[in-house]
Amino acid sequence: MSVLFYRRPDYVSKAPGPMTSNTCQRYIDCVGNSTAIPSELSFETVLSGKTMPPCSLGDFMDYLTYIQHNAENLQFYLWLHDYKRRFAQKKLQDQALSPEWKPELLLPSGASARSPRDSLAEQADPVLHEVKDVNIKEMDPDTPTPGVPSTKIPMLVTAGITEDAALQTSLTNAMELNPVIQPFRKEIDRIIDHYIAPGSPRELNISARDRAGITFALQHTTHPSSFTLIGNVIDITLRCHSHPNFIRWSICNGNKPYVFFVRSVGVVCVILSIVTAVLLTLSKEARWWRILAAPQLLFGIAVIVAAYKGLCLILHTKAVRVVRPWEQFGDDIPSVVDGDDEATIAEKRRESRASLNTFGPRNYFEGEPWVERYEKMPLIRRVFDKQTWVQDEGVRRLQDKIAFQGQLWALITGVPLIALFVALPSGNFY
């Protein structure tokens, strides 16, 4: 019965506004059909590079770039995991230069005490004084990010720290450290300018409160704990929103024009089979001739059920899929030779993707050559597009379930219908 009622992963709609803890909780609540994703296609398996097209890490990045339009989440997530590994490999004396960041250092403002450092910063830059009065904890997550460069918020919450002596000492020690000598300081500054700062090329869609908090933390330490807040937010967003939708999308072996065409073929087959059965019932022919409508009816129902889930049974029997628009115009793959198999070509394409690089231009694809070429492609050409192998075994097994499900539903609904036509008396009209 599990095959009969198998469903693809439920589609998780995007929450409005920036990524916050509330939107993450919404994504967690929406992920109800978790059993639809097998372990071989899990989030960790995809990110570890153990899956094959159309469910590889490169395909996941393509999906976020061209379909969901939030590839910066995965780009930052991959960098953060690599950064944690590299930071842990540093010598202990180097790690000591970047102490662990504690989120409780950023508490609501309200303390009346003001350090001399605040007065100097206020006189030096009045813009910083305006940002300094922002209550980071009480700020509405949906309010626009203050238009202040990320590298210019060093003293903004000193007036809002707690009066607790131990916490005051921790913050003072952190601010007295020389950020220049901290490990990976230049790289962290590039990350701020590339992902955190307002208007950055790959700006993360986080709230103003979180943006101000992580910017302040990174001004004083390069410890990976500074990224804990947005790291958790991005992890849940990728795991509970992007990944289920990506698996759902990867199961489909045809593009929209092709699936619509296949679904139409199934509907036509069902209609023609019913018309055939009706005409034979109204004729003087023996009732057993009405069984001739059964194959067409069963095929049409199976095609409709599978196409409803984005699967073409004809392509599935050949273990192929329609290539994506951005794949079929990839003539500039470096070092591809005639002897390379499809897996080698896919790996070279993955390595050549600029979207997998941590630093790069904005994730904007409208200017890529394939967009204009695909728009000019005739509709009939899109229906009968190029095809390539479905290499991942996990994806093929999910497609097998959908194909078998379509056949079962065809038998359950088609056989009784044909039996009904056979049982009816002949009309003897002609």
XYZ file of C-alpha atoms in Angstrom:
430
model
C 0.000 0.000 0.000
C 2.947 2.350 0.519
C 3.707 2.135 -3.211
C 0.062 2.686 -4.114
C -0.120 5.931 -2.143
C 3.488 7.073 -2.543
C 3.892 10.839 -2.737
C 6.838 12.923 -3.743
C 8.258 15.233 -1.058
C 5.704 17.908 -0.308
C 6.374 21.279 -1.877
C 7.480 23.795 0.759
C 6.577 27.344 -0.205
C 8.971 30.184 0.539
C 8.175 32.257 3.595
C 7.894 36.002 2.997
C 10.525 38.328 4.368
C 14.040 37.568 5.573
C 15.228 34.293 7.071
C 14.594 34.299 10.815
C 13.956 31.760 13.547
C 10.218 32.106 12.897
C 10.538 31.224 9.213
C 12.794 28.307 10.138
C 10.150 26.978 12.508
C 7.611 27.292 9.707
C 9.827 25.234 7.401
C 10.251 22.581 10.076
C 6.478 22.379 10.547
C 5.898 22.114 6.784
C 8.231 19.145 6.314
C 5.739 16.394 7.038
C 6.392 13.869 4.270
C 9.976 13.128 5.306
C 9.761 9.424 4.388
C 9.491 10.414 0.723
C 13.247 11.127 0.657
C 15.427 8.011 1.019
C 18.696 8.077 2.915
C 20.760 7.880 -0.294
C 19.288 11.271 -1.305
C 19.481 12.902 2.118
C 20.753 16.431 2.625
C 24.104 15.245 3.966
C 24.566 12.767 1.121
C 23.960 15.403 -1.537
C 26.345 17.905 0.071
C 29.043 15.279 0.489
C 29.080 14.737 -3.273
C 27.992 11.083 -3.109
C 25.008 11.502 -5.436
C 24.953 11.530 -9.235
C 23.033 13.667 -11.735
C 20.294 14.759 -11.712
C 20.707 14.950 -7.936
C 24.366 15.911 -7.536
C 25.718 18.863 -5.590
C 26.162 20.779 -8.837
C 22.536 20.085 -9.766
C 21.482 21.320 -6.326
C 23.400 24.547 -6.944
C 21.807 24.876 -10.383
C 18.373 24.417 -8.845
C 19.006 27.154 -6.281
C 20.437 29.432 -8.984
C 17.885 29.018 -11.762
C 14.728 27.856 -9.961
C 14.707 29.105 -6.363
C 17.028 32.087 -6.907
C 18.808 31.798 -3.548
C 22.089 30.062 -4.392
C 23.928 32.316 -1.953
C 22.579 30.188 0.920
C 24.366 27.070 -0.311
C 27.474 29.001 -1.347
C 27.800 30.475 2.135
C 26.906 27.160 3.804
C 29.637 25.255 1.958
C 32.185 27.932 2.783
C 31.202 27.941 6.463
C 31.666 24.194 6.825
C 35.040 24.370 5.131
C 35.992 27.348 7.307
C 35.164 25.476 10.507
C 37.406 22.623 9.388
C 40.310 24.929 8.518
C 39.962 26.918 11.748
C 40.039 23.716 13.812
C 43.301 22.744 12.097
C 45.008 25.961 13.228
C 47.483 25.897 16.086
C 46.052 26.573 19.526
C 48.019 29.798 19.906
C 46.529 31.055 16.644
C 43.021 30.053 17.695
C 43.514 31.915 20.985
C 43.777 35.158 19.024
C 40.111 34.709 18.047
C 38.172 33.860 21.209
C 34.820 32.135 21.032
C 31.963 34.571 20.563
C 29.138 34.416 23.070
C 25.741 35.680 21.839
C 24.897 37.058 25.294
C 27.398 39.829 24.674
C 24.669 41.479 22.626
C 21.943 42.338 25.131
C 19.145 44.906 24.878
C 20.303 48.427 25.362
C 19.109 50.234 28.410
C 22.114 50.506 30.693
C 22.996 54.075 31.439
C 26.725 53.459 31.685
C 28.723 54.734 28.692
C 32.392 54.036 28.196
C 34.878 56.701 27.040
C 35.239 54.678 23.857
C 31.586 55.510 23.046
C 32.175 59.241 23.315
C 35.226 59.107 21.067
C 33.363 57.060 18.464
C 30.400 59.411 18.665
C 32.604 62.443 18.014
C 34.534 60.710 15.248
C 31.568 59.497 13.246
C 28.003 60.696 13.918
C 26.633 57.958 11.648
C 27.917 55.314 14.053
C 26.166 57.119 16.880
C 22.839 56.665 15.097
C 23.410 52.970 14.620
C 24.640 52.643 18.191
C 21.205 53.508 19.518
C 19.520 50.664 17.643
C 18.108 48.058 20.000
C 19.415 44.912 18.326
C 17.374 42.472 20.372
C 14.091 44.343 19.956
C 14.531 45.286 16.329
C 11.796 44.015 14.026
C 13.306 41.264 11.831
C 11.387 42.617 8.842
C 12.721 46.162 9.066
C 15.176 47.139 6.332
C 18.843 46.800 7.144
C 20.377 50.114 8.220
C 22.376 51.579 5.370
C 25.715 51.470 7.125
C 28.780 49.705 5.686
C 29.465 46.429 7.464
C 33.048 47.391 8.192
C 31.968 50.499 10.138
C 30.039 49.149 13.136
C 32.775 48.450 15.680
C 31.438 50.250 18.774
C 27.728 50.193 18.182
C 26.472 48.261 21.224
C 28.988 49.074 23.904
C 26.373 51.228 25.627
C 23.911 48.354 25.733
C 26.018 45.706 27.482
C 25.123 44.222 30.821
C 26.488 45.486 34.118
C 27.573 41.988 35.051
C 31.317 42.188 35.809
C 32.335 38.903 34.187
C 30.444 39.653 30.981
C 31.819 43.186 30.922
C 35.352 41.794 31.209
C 34.778 39.319 28.375
C 33.559 42.027 26.050
C 36.395 44.355 26.972
C 38.988 41.665 26.345
C 37.432 40.838 22.993
C 37.456 44.484 21.908
C 41.060 44.956 23.019
C 42.292 42.150 20.751
C 43.957 43.266 17.565
C 41.682 42.009 14.768
C 44.468 42.351 12.208
C 46.487 39.479 13.640
C 43.547 37.128 14.004
C 43.573 34.068 11.732
C 41.665 34.387 8.459
C 40.949 38.068 9.094
C 41.256 39.036 5.418
C 38.987 36.169 4.397
C 36.387 37.139 6.987
C 36.430 40.722 5.721
C 35.797 39.408 2.217
C 32.905 37.305 3.516
C 31.396 40.395 5.147
C 31.701 42.366 1.935
C 30.399 39.462 -0.151
C 27.528 38.025 1.926
C 26.757 40.122 5.008
C 27.007 43.791 4.054
C 23.859 45.411 2.626
C 24.035 45.520 -1.141
C 26.807 42.914 -1.322
C 27.040 40.733 -4.463
C 25.609 37.664 -2.731
C 23.761 39.293 0.126
C 22.094 36.816 2.455
C 18.403 37.397 3.082
C 18.693 37.754 6.852
C 17.020 40.181 9.219
C 18.503 43.527 10.186
C 18.976 42.322 13.753
C 20.928 39.249 12.692
C 22.955 41.244 10.188
C 23.967 43.797 12.810
C 24.724 41.085 15.360
C 27.008 39.007 13.152
C 28.737 42.108 11.807
C 29.507 43.274 15.314
C 30.762 39.822 16.284
C 33.028 39.559 13.257
C 34.568 42.936 14.024
C 36.068 41.405 17.169
C 36.738 37.744 16.424
C 37.058 35.380 13.504
C 35.997 32.377 15.563
C 33.413 30.179 13.781
C 31.049 30.673 16.710
C 30.381 34.155 15.334
C 28.379 32.499 12.550
C 26.293 30.284 14.838
C 23.056 32.250 14.507
C 22.880 32.652 10.741
C 24.563 29.278 10.267
C 21.641 27.570 11.998
C 19.115 29.645 10.073
C 20.679 28.804 6.707
C 21.054 25.134 7.669
C 17.350 24.785 8.447
C 16.377 26.749 5.334
C 18.447 24.486 3.094
C 17.522 21.284 4.905
C 13.776 21.832 5.335
C 12.942 24.088 2.380
C 15.410 23.919 -0.504
C 16.404 20.250 -0.279
C 12.877 18.708 -0.265
C 11.873 20.927 -3.175
C 15.064 19.959 -5.017
C 14.397 16.220 -4.617
C 10.813 16.742 -5.771
C 12.123 18.597 -8.833
C 14.844 16.015 -9.564
C 12.341 13.169 -9.782
C 10.739 14.789 -12.834
C 12.347 13.485 -16.022
C 10.756 15.960 -18.415
C 10.389 19.709 -18.744
C 7.009 21.449 -18.506
C 6.184 21.341 -22.251
C 7.068 17.656 -22.428
C 5.096 16.686 -19.326
C 2.077 18.641 -20.596
C 2.364 16.849 -23.930
C 2.577 13.421 -22.268
C -0.357 14.210 -20.004
C -2.403 15.263 -23.030
C -1.515 11.997 -24.766
C -2.761 10.086 -21.734
C -6.051 11.986 -21.689
C -6.554 11.374 -25.413
C -5.883 7.647 -24.946
C -8.455 7.412 -22.162
C -11.076 9.280 -24.186
C -10.476 7.183 -27.306
C -10.625 3.939 -25.330
C -13.942 4.901 -23.727
C -15.363 5.973 -27.099
C -14.231 2.647 -28.587
C -15.865 0.691 -25.765
C -19.117 2.655 -26.128
C -19.267 2.154 -29.895
C -18.657 -1.584 -29.540
C -21.311 -1.777 -26.827
C -23.904 -0.093 -29.071
C -23.054 -2.364 -32.028
C -24.107 -5.932 -32.799
C -20.588 -7.258 -32.288
C -19.888 -9.784 -29.572
C -19.247 -8.265 -26.201
C -15.725 -9.716 -25.996
C -14.610 -7.271 -28.674
C -14.943 -4.527 -26.085
C -11.817 -5.854 -24.334
C -9.838 -4.288 -27.204
C -10.304 -0.911 -25.495
C -8.521 -2.144 -22.358
C -4.848 -1.694 -23.383
C -5.403 1.878 -24.519
C -7.355 2.693 -21.364
C -4.783 1.165 -19.011
C -1.929 2.909 -20.800
C -3.689 6.270 -20.677
C -4.472 6.043 -16.957
C -0.910 4.992 -16.095
C 0.501 7.858 -18.154
C -1.807 10.398 -16.503
C -0.984 9.254 -12.954
C 2.776 9.298 -13.613
C 2.663 12.614 -15.493
C 0.778 14.156 -12.582
C 3.947 13.546 -10.569
C 6.190 14.887 -13.334
C 7.280 11.503 -14.706
C 7.074 10.338 -18.316
C 6.750 6.556 -18.515
C 8.249 6.447 -21.996
C 11.410 8.247 -20.886
C 11.499 6.186 -17.706
C 11.602 2.903 -19.624
C 14.766 4.187 -21.314
C 16.220 5.542 -18.014
C 16.692 8.996 -19.545
C 15.526 12.521 -18.817
C 15.202 15.758 -20.757
C 18.248 17.971 -20.291
C 17.797 21.289 -18.504
C 17.925 24.484 -20.587
C 21.212 25.574 -19.003
C 22.744 22.136 -19.636
C 22.125 21.711 -23.334
C 24.003 24.878 -24.310
C 27.073 24.053 -22.227
C 29.487 23.908 -25.155
C 32.255 25.597 -23.211
C 33.056 22.752 -20.787
C 36.843 22.773 -20.350
C 39.003 19.804 -21.347
C 36.166 17.577 -22.546
C 37.439 14.924 -24.921
C 35.637 12.321 -26.999
C 36.619 9.518 -24.633
C 34.956 11.066 -21.589
C 31.855 9.316 -20.346
C 28.790 11.162 -19.038
C 29.928 10.974 -15.408
C 33.297 12.528 -16.289
C 31.650 15.290 -18.308
C 29.228 16.008 -15.458
C 32.135 16.232 -13.016
C 34.025 18.645 -15.290
C 30.896 20.732 -15.691
C 30.495 20.794 -11.904
C 34.088 21.920 -11.392
C 33.705 24.641 -14.021
C 30.581 26.116 -12.408
C 31.312 29.589 -11.163
C 28.340 29.260 -8.788
C 30.260 26.700 -6.704
C 32.980 29.237 -5.955
C 32.742 31.074 -2.658
C 33.563 34.443 -4.153
C 32.217 35.596 -7.455
C 29.656 37.789 -9.162
C 26.031 38.149 -8.194
C 23.872 35.076 -8.818
C 22.255 36.545 -11.917
C 21.648 34.314 -14.923
C 19.467 36.464 -17.189
C 22.536 37.542 -19.125
C 23.821 34.012 -19.735
C 23.887 32.951 -23.419
C 21.551 29.987 -22.956
C 18.619 32.188 -21.867
C 18.221 33.954 -25.196
C 18.883 30.786 -27.181
C 16.293 28.805 -25.236
C 13.661 31.546 -25.582
C 14.092 31.448 -29.353
C 13.686 27.670 -29.463
C 10.380 26.554 -31.072
C 7.819 24.884 -28.818
C 7.980 21.603 -30.707
C 11.750 21.616 -30.181
C 11.283 22.054 -26.430
C 8.870 19.121 -26.310
C 11.257 16.785 -28.116
C 14.410 18.111 -26.501
C 17.777 16.488 -25.958
C 17.941 13.619 -23.491
C 20.565 12.286 -21.110
C 20.907 9.378 -18.686
C 19.492 9.361 -15.162
C 22.655 8.303 -13.382
C 21.624 8.303 -9.716
C 20.241 4.991 -8.480
C 18.230 6.645 -5.708
C 16.379 8.856 -8.182
C 15.668 5.877 -10.442
C 14.219 3.929 -7.528
C 11.844 6.787 -6.703
C 10.855 6.958 -10.366
C 10.248 3.192 -10.320
C 7.815 3.697 -7.453
C 5.889 6.350 -9.356
C 5.812 4.242 -12.538
C 4.613 1.171 -10.635
C 2.060 3.312 -8.834
C 0.667 4.498 -12.170
C 0.343 0.907 -13.370
C -1.433 -0.157 -10.168
C -3.934 2.688 -10.384
C -4.511 1.830 -14.036
C -5.395 -1.740 -13.072
C -7.552 -0.680 -10.116
C -9.617 1.796 -12.152
C -9.327 0.438 -15.695
C -10.155 -3.233 -15.190
C -13.521 -2.629 -13.421
C -14.457 -0.089 -16.100
C -13.742 -2.513 -18.940
C -15.559 -5.273 -17.027
C -18.578 -2.975 -16.787
C -18.592 -2.422 -20.558
C -18.277 -6.161 -21.185
C -21.207 -6.904 -18.841
C -23.547 -4.443 -20.578
C -25.915 -5.934 -23.172
C -25.354 -5.090 -26.830
C -27.298 -2.146 -28.217
C -27.710 -3.701 -31.687
C -28.014 -0.250 -33.275
C -25.738 -1.115 -36.190
